GROMACS .gro file of C-alpha atoms in nm:
model
  319
    1MET     CA    1   6.642   9.402  10.974
    2LYS     CA    2   6.823   9.718  10.865
    3LEU     CA    3   6.807   9.849  10.511
    4ILE     CA    4   7.161   9.837  10.370
    5ARG     CA    5   7.265  10.136  10.170
    6ASP     CA    6   7.521  10.176   9.893
    7ILE     CA    7   7.885  10.138   9.995
    8GLY     CA    8   8.190  10.322   9.858
    9ILE     CA    9   8.529  10.151   9.898
   10ASP     CA   10   8.872  10.309   9.861
   11LEU     CA   11   9.064   9.987   9.795
   12GLY     CA   12   9.416  10.109   9.861
   13THR     CA   13   9.751   9.931   9.868
   14ALA     CA   14   9.809  10.052  10.226
   15ASN     CA   15   9.457  10.108  10.363
   16VAL     CA   16   9.093  10.030  10.289
   17LEU     CA   17   8.829  10.295  10.366
   18CYS     CA   18   8.454  10.228  10.347
   19TYR     CA   19   8.177  10.485  10.325
   20VAL     CA   20   7.812  10.388  10.380
   21GLU     CA   21   7.540  10.613  10.244
   22GLY     CA   22   7.378  10.802  10.529
   23ARG     CA   23   7.639  10.689  10.786
   24GLY     CA   24   7.964  10.835  10.652
   25ILE     CA   25   8.305  10.666  10.678
   26VAL     CA   26   8.250  10.356  10.888
   27LEU     CA   27   8.576  10.167  10.838
   28ARG     CA   28   8.942  10.259  10.798
   29GLU     CA   29   9.175   9.959  10.818
   30PRO     CA   30   9.517   9.859  10.682
   31SER     CA   31   9.509   9.632  10.372
   32VAL     CA   32   9.666   9.336  10.553
   33VAL     CA   33   9.553   8.975  10.605
   34ALA     CA   34   9.703   8.730  10.858
   35VAL     CA   35   9.681   8.367  10.743
   36ASP     CA   36   9.771   8.029  10.891
   37LYS     CA   37  10.007   7.875  10.632
   38ASN     CA   38   9.920   7.521  10.729
   39THR     CA   39   9.542   7.546  10.701
   40GLY     CA   40   9.498   7.853  10.478
   41LYS     CA   41   9.258   7.995  10.737
   42VAL     CA   42   9.233   8.375  10.767
   43LEU     CA   43   9.310   8.466  11.129
   44GLN     CA   44   9.283   8.844  11.123
   45VAL     CA   45   9.234   9.131  10.878
   46GLY     CA   46   9.310   9.502  10.899
   47ALA     CA   47   9.481   9.659  11.200
   48ALA     CA   48   9.498   9.333  11.398
   49ALA     CA   49   9.672   9.165  11.103
   50ARG     CA   50   9.913   9.457  11.049
   51ASN     CA   51  10.027   9.425  11.409
   52MET     CA   52  10.148   9.076  11.314
   53LEU     CA   53  10.370   9.201  11.025
   54GLY     CA   54  10.726   9.087  11.089
   55ARG     CA   55  10.635   8.937  11.429
   56THR     CA   56  10.447   8.619  11.349
   57PRO     CA   57  10.533   8.257  11.440
   58GLY     CA   58  10.647   8.033  11.154
   59ASN     CA   59  10.300   7.906  11.067
   60ILE     CA   60  10.137   8.253  11.044
   61VAL     CA   61  10.205   8.497  10.760
   62ALA     CA   62  10.079   8.855  10.737
   63VAL     CA   63  10.035   8.951  10.371
   64ARG     CA   64   9.934   9.261  10.176
   65PRO     CA   65   9.699   9.130   9.904
   66LEU     CA   66   9.726   9.450   9.698
   67ARG     CA   67  10.043   9.573   9.536
   68ASP     CA   68  10.092   9.894   9.337
   69GLY     CA   69   9.721   9.968   9.362
   70VAL     CA   70   9.603   9.639   9.209
   71ILE     CA   71   9.522   9.290   9.335
   72SER     CA   72   9.830   9.069   9.365
   73ASP     CA   73   9.658   8.795   9.569
   74TYR     CA   74   9.300   8.748   9.453
   75GLU     CA   75   9.191   8.499   9.719
   76MET     CA   76   9.324   8.708  10.009
   77THR     CA   77   9.166   9.028   9.869
   78GLU     CA   78   8.830   8.855   9.847
   79LYS     CA   79   8.858   8.725  10.205
   80MET     CA   80   8.968   9.067  10.332
   81LEU     CA   81   8.676   9.243  10.161
   82GLU     CA   82   8.437   8.978  10.287
   83GLN     CA   83   8.545   9.040  10.649
   84PHE     CA   84   8.520   9.418  10.608
   85LEU     CA   85   8.173   9.399  10.448
   86LYS     CA   86   8.055   9.166  10.725
   87LYS     CA   87   8.177   9.415  10.983
   88ILE     CA   88   7.984   9.700  10.816
   89ASN     CA   89   7.684   9.497  10.712
   90LYS     CA   90   7.633   9.255  10.999
   91PHE     CA   91   7.259   9.307  11.056
   92THR     CA   92   7.119   9.277  10.706
   93LEU     CA   93   7.044   8.998  10.462
   94VAL     CA   94   7.033   9.231  10.159
   95LYS     CA   95   7.353   9.251   9.957
   96PRO     CA   96   7.475   9.610   9.898
   97ARG     CA   97   7.569   9.787   9.578
   98VAL     CA   98   7.939   9.874   9.595
   99ILE     CA   99   8.155  10.127   9.411
  100VAL     CA  100   8.530  10.064   9.427
  101SER     CA  101   8.815  10.302   9.337
  102VAL     CA  102   9.086  10.171   9.105
  103PRO     CA  103   9.407  10.319   8.957
  104SER     CA  104   9.366  10.497   8.623
  105GLY     CA  105   9.620  10.268   8.455
  106ILE     CA  106   9.439   9.945   8.546
  107THR     CA  107   9.406   9.671   8.282
  108GLU     CA  108   9.083   9.491   8.189
  109VAL     CA  109   9.208   9.176   8.363
  110GLU     CA  110   9.278   9.374   8.681
  111GLU     CA  111   8.934   9.539   8.657
  112ARG     CA  112   8.766   9.200   8.636
  113ALA     CA  113   8.964   9.081   8.938
  114VAL     CA  114   8.838   9.374   9.149
  115ILE     CA  115   8.475   9.324   9.039
  116GLN     CA  116   8.492   8.949   9.098
  117ALA     CA  117   8.655   8.987   9.441
  118ALA     CA  118   8.388   9.236   9.553
  119MET     CA  119   8.107   9.013   9.419
  120GLU     CA  120   8.249   8.706   9.594
  121ALA     CA  121   8.282   8.913   9.913
  122GLY     CA  122   7.909   8.984   9.915
  123ALA     CA  123   7.827   9.276   9.684
  124ARG     CA  124   7.507   9.270   9.478
  125ARG     CA  125   7.649   9.492   9.204
  126VAL     CA  126   7.995   9.644   9.162
  127TYR     CA  127   8.092   9.968   8.990
  128LEU     CA  128   8.445  10.103   8.939
  129ILE     CA  129   8.566  10.463   8.954
  130GLU     CA  130   8.915  10.590   8.873
  131GLU     CA  131   9.097  10.713   9.183
  132PRO     CA  132   9.197  11.064   9.065
  133PHE     CA  133   8.839  11.133   8.949
  134ALA     CA  134   8.701  11.009   9.283
  135ALA     CA  135   8.958  11.228   9.464
  136ALA     CA  136   8.846  11.535   9.265
  137LEU     CA  137   8.481  11.465   9.355
  138GLY     CA  138   8.569  11.409   9.721
  139ALA     CA  139   8.768  11.733   9.735
  140LYS     CA  140   8.467  11.916   9.580
  141LEU     CA  141   8.670  12.045   9.285
  142ALA     CA  142   8.462  12.227   9.024
  143ILE     CA  143   8.504  11.967   8.748
  144SER     CA  144   8.175  11.993   8.557
  145GLY     CA  145   8.277  12.306   8.364
  146PRO     CA  146   8.515  12.337   8.066
  147GLU     CA  147   8.811  12.456   8.275
  148GLY     CA  148   9.097  12.207   8.312
  149ARG     CA  149   9.187  12.080   8.660
  150MET     CA  150   9.484  11.860   8.754
  151VAL     CA  151   9.480  11.613   9.041
  152VAL     CA  152   9.787  11.434   9.181
  153ASP     CA  153   9.676  11.153   9.413
  154ILE     CA  154   9.965  10.986   9.600
  155GLY     CA  155   9.851  10.671   9.777
  156GLY     CA  156  10.041  10.375   9.917
  157GLY     CA  157  10.113  10.194   9.590
  158THR     CA  158  10.047  10.439   9.306
  159THR     CA  159  10.074  10.805   9.216
  160GLU     CA  160   9.774  10.897   9.000
  161VAL     CA  161   9.786  11.207   8.781
  162ALA     CA  162   9.476  11.321   8.592
  163VAL     CA  163   9.357  11.623   8.397
  164ILE     CA  164   8.980  11.662   8.437
  165SER     CA  165   8.739  11.878   8.237
  166LEU     CA  166   8.364  11.874   8.158
  167GLY     CA  167   8.303  11.607   8.423
  168GLY     CA  168   8.548  11.352   8.286
  169ILE     CA  169   8.916  11.256   8.268
  170VAL     CA  170   9.084  11.404   7.959
  171THR     CA  171   9.424  11.247   8.018
  172SER     CA  172   9.566  11.043   8.303
  173SER     CA  173   9.859  10.826   8.401
  174SER     CA  174   9.949  10.597   8.686
  175LEU     CA  175  10.299  10.563   8.834
  176ARG     CA  176  10.356  10.255   9.049
  177LEU     CA  177  10.557  10.451   9.301
  178ALA     CA  178  10.410  10.621   9.607
  179GLY     CA  179  10.410  10.609   9.989
  180ASN     CA  180  10.527  10.249  10.019
  181ARG     CA  181  10.830  10.317   9.796
  182MET     CA  182  10.917  10.615  10.018
  183ASP     CA  183  10.913  10.381  10.320
  184GLU     CA  184  11.138  10.131  10.137
  185THR     CA  185  11.392  10.399  10.039
  186ILE     CA  186  11.403  10.531  10.397
  187ALA     CA  187  11.474  10.178  10.528
  188MET     CA  188  11.745  10.116  10.262
  189HIS     CA  189  11.909  10.455  10.319
  190LEU     CA  190  11.930  10.408  10.698
  191ARG     CA  191  12.072  10.059  10.650
  192ASP     CA  192  12.349  10.196  10.429
  193LEU     CA  193  12.407  10.513  10.632
  194LEU     CA  194  12.383  10.387  10.991
  195GLY     CA  195  12.408  10.008  10.957
  196ILE     CA  196  12.061   9.949  11.101
  197LYS     CA  197  11.783   9.729  10.965
  198ILE     CA  198  11.426   9.845  11.028
  199GLY     CA  199  11.084   9.714  10.924
  200GLU     CA  200  10.827   9.884  10.700
  201ARG     CA  201  10.613   9.996  10.995
  202THR     CA  202  10.910  10.174  11.157
  203ALA     CA  203  11.001  10.337  10.823
  204GLU     CA  204  10.644  10.467  10.787
  205VAL     CA  205  10.648  10.612  11.141
  206ILE     CA  206  10.979  10.788  11.061
  207LYS     CA  207  10.832  10.935  10.740
  208ILE     CA  208  10.525  11.067  10.924
  209LYS     CA  209  10.708  11.203  11.230
  210ILE     CA  210  11.026  11.359  11.088
  211GLY     CA  211  11.006  11.306  10.712
  212SER     CA  212  11.020  11.604  10.474
  213ILE     CA  213  11.140  11.671  10.121
  214LEU     CA  214  11.235  12.034  10.197
  215PRO     CA  215  11.361  12.199  10.519
  216PHE     CA  216  11.075  12.257  10.763
  217GLU     CA  217  10.907  12.597  10.740
  218ASP     CA  218  10.983  12.678  11.104
  219GLY     CA  219  11.356  12.632  11.029
  220ARG     CA  220  11.400  12.363  11.297
  221GLU     CA  221  11.526  12.017  11.211
  222ARG     CA  222  11.378  11.712  11.385
  223ASP     CA  223  11.539  11.399  11.527
  224MET     CA  224  11.410  11.067  11.652
  225ILE     CA  225  11.541  10.761  11.836
  226ILE     CA  226  11.471  10.438  11.650
  227SER     CA  227  11.531  10.071  11.730
  228GLY     CA  228  11.626   9.799  11.484
  229GLN     CA  229  11.885   9.534  11.411
  230ASP     CA  230  12.255   9.586  11.350
  231VAL     CA  231  12.336   9.494  10.989
  232LEU     CA  232  12.660   9.313  11.081
  233THR     CA  233  12.593   9.155  11.421
  234GLU     CA  234  12.212   9.121  11.386
  235GLN     CA  235  12.189   9.233  11.749
  236PRO     CA  236  11.936   9.494  11.868
  237LYS     CA  237  12.053   9.846  11.793
  238GLU     CA  238  11.926  10.192  11.887
  239VAL     CA  239  12.027  10.507  11.701
  240THR     CA  240  11.923  10.871  11.674
  241ILE     CA  241  11.834  10.979  11.322
  242GLN     CA  242  11.800  11.332  11.184
  243SER     CA  243  11.532  11.466  10.951
  244GLU     CA  244  11.815  11.551  10.708
  245ASP     CA  245  11.895  11.177  10.680
  246VAL     CA  246  11.533  11.104  10.585
  247ARG     CA  247  11.527  11.394  10.335
  248GLN     CA  248  11.821  11.245  10.147
  249ALA     CA  249  11.635  10.914  10.116
  250LEU     CA  250  11.323  11.081   9.975
  251GLN     CA  251  11.496  11.275   9.695
  252ALA     CA  252  11.492  10.993   9.437
  253PRO     CA  253  11.122  10.892   9.462
  254CYS     CA  254  11.008  11.256   9.467
  255GLU     CA  255  11.219  11.339   9.160
  256GLU     CA  256  11.058  11.044   8.981
  257MET     CA  257  10.713  11.183   9.065
  258VAL     CA  258  10.806  11.520   8.917
  259ILE     CA  259  10.918  11.355   8.590
  260HIS     CA  260  10.590  11.161   8.578
  261ILE     CA  261  10.375  11.472   8.631
  262LYS     CA  262  10.569  11.658   8.361
  263GLU     CA  263  10.512  11.369   8.117
  264THR     CA  264  10.137  11.387   8.184
  265PHE     CA  265  10.147  11.763   8.133
  266LYS     CA  266  10.304  11.710   7.789
  267LYS     CA  267   9.997  11.510   7.683
  268THR     CA  268   9.762  11.793   7.784
  269ASN     CA  269   9.633  12.033   7.519
  270PRO     CA  270   9.748  12.398   7.550
  271ASP     CA  271   9.410  12.542   7.657
  272LEU     CA  272   9.374  12.296   7.945
  273ALA     CA  273   9.741  12.345   8.038
  274SER     CA  274   9.677  12.719   8.061
  275ASP     CA  275   9.381  12.653   8.296
  276ILE     CA  276   9.597  12.430   8.518
  277ILE     CA  277   9.866  12.699   8.546
  278GLN     CA  278   9.594  12.940   8.661
  279ASN     CA  279   9.406  12.700   8.890
  280GLY     CA  280   9.702  12.511   9.034
  281ILE     CA  281   9.732  12.139   9.109
  282LEU     CA  282   9.538  11.955   9.379
  283LEU     CA  283   9.764  11.726   9.583
  284THR     CA  284   9.576  11.451   9.765
  285GLY     CA  285   9.620  11.103   9.916
  286GLY     CA  286   9.821  11.003  10.224
  287GLY     CA  287  10.153  11.038  10.040
  288GLY     CA  288  10.060  11.397   9.952
  289LEU     CA  289  10.083  11.488  10.323
  290LEU     CA  290  10.463  11.450  10.325
  291SER     CA  291  10.599  11.771  10.475
  292GLY     CA  292  10.714  12.021  10.210
  293LEU     CA  293  10.594  11.814   9.913
  294ASP     CA  294  10.353  12.084   9.795
  295ARG     CA  295  10.630  12.346   9.799
  296TYR     CA  296  10.876  12.105   9.633
  297LEU     CA  297  10.638  12.021   9.346
  298SER     CA  298  10.545  12.386   9.304
  299ASP     CA  299  10.915  12.480   9.270
  300LYS     CA  300  10.992  12.197   9.027
  301LEU     CA  301  10.679  12.237   8.810
  302GLU     CA  302  10.654  12.618   8.837
  303ILE     CA  303  10.279  12.579   8.900
  304PRO     CA  304  10.094  12.645   9.229
  305VAL     CA  305  10.034  12.320   9.421
  306TRP     CA  306   9.798  12.296   9.718
  307VAL     CA  307   9.731  12.009   9.957
  308SER     CA  308   9.370  11.910  10.015
  309GLU     CA  309   9.259  11.945  10.378
  310THR     CA  310   9.080  11.611  10.341
  311ALA     CA  311   9.362  11.431  10.155
  312LEU     CA  312   9.316  11.096  10.331
  313THR     CA  313   8.942  11.066  10.268
  314ASN     CA  314   8.886  11.232   9.928
  315VAL     CA  315   8.882  10.909   9.728
  316VAL     CA  316   8.630  10.729   9.948
  317MET     CA  317   8.410  11.040   9.973
  318GLY     CA  318   8.422  11.067   9.593
  319CYS     CA  319   8.314  10.704   9.568
   0.00000   0.00000   0.00000
């Protein structure tokens, strides 16, 4: 029997990452559960379940049990975590200690839901850590000293902004707008502009492949052929889209992020604000990898912004 070690879980709206002490990151799966509506039985979780999104027969539904960074379907979250922990922990009878990342704006009720879900899924003890603090730890920011550091963590469901000093969060805020909202605005914009309906997976692929908030640094625009459904006839439709079309769609959510960061900055005391201007802002999370977002935020905030090289894994490594 193997000795099970402590487990860190980045419980994200879009993806779940698990880190096992001594083994590193052992699981990276989409936060999706496929369920038989008639029996309530869980058929698949993770990548296999995501492949069913929008393509399932009438009796099978693929659901995302987390919304805006918090649990929206308690039972499905518990079943999803249970399957993931079994996958990691299949050869041991000893229940692990688990630390789970949560948004900084989480309520006590939402905290209890996360703890309960992890306990029901097979954890011996559960600890919570705020996502921006975990991201700072994972990015190896120097946060133990008195200097102020700002972290902007853009995940799937939330944008977390935190000012950290002396090993703790001084002020933080959570905006329930992030990568998933970007995907939604891309899909809506292309429907209005080109009369084509696309699913969330296609919108995400578009964002990753040709999405940008500013013109690309090499000066070349990108294009991409996409398939979907004609809005009027509901027949299959194929169109070529330009990166400029995607950029227009992303303006509104990115502007909202800027307003949110500025509001957090207003709550920061002048000495820490001065440190942040000197040190710059750490941009992390999958949404932070949007092309040009660091330059865009730097222009709007008039503060240096740099993207972490390990943006996708900082939170789970911090856990």
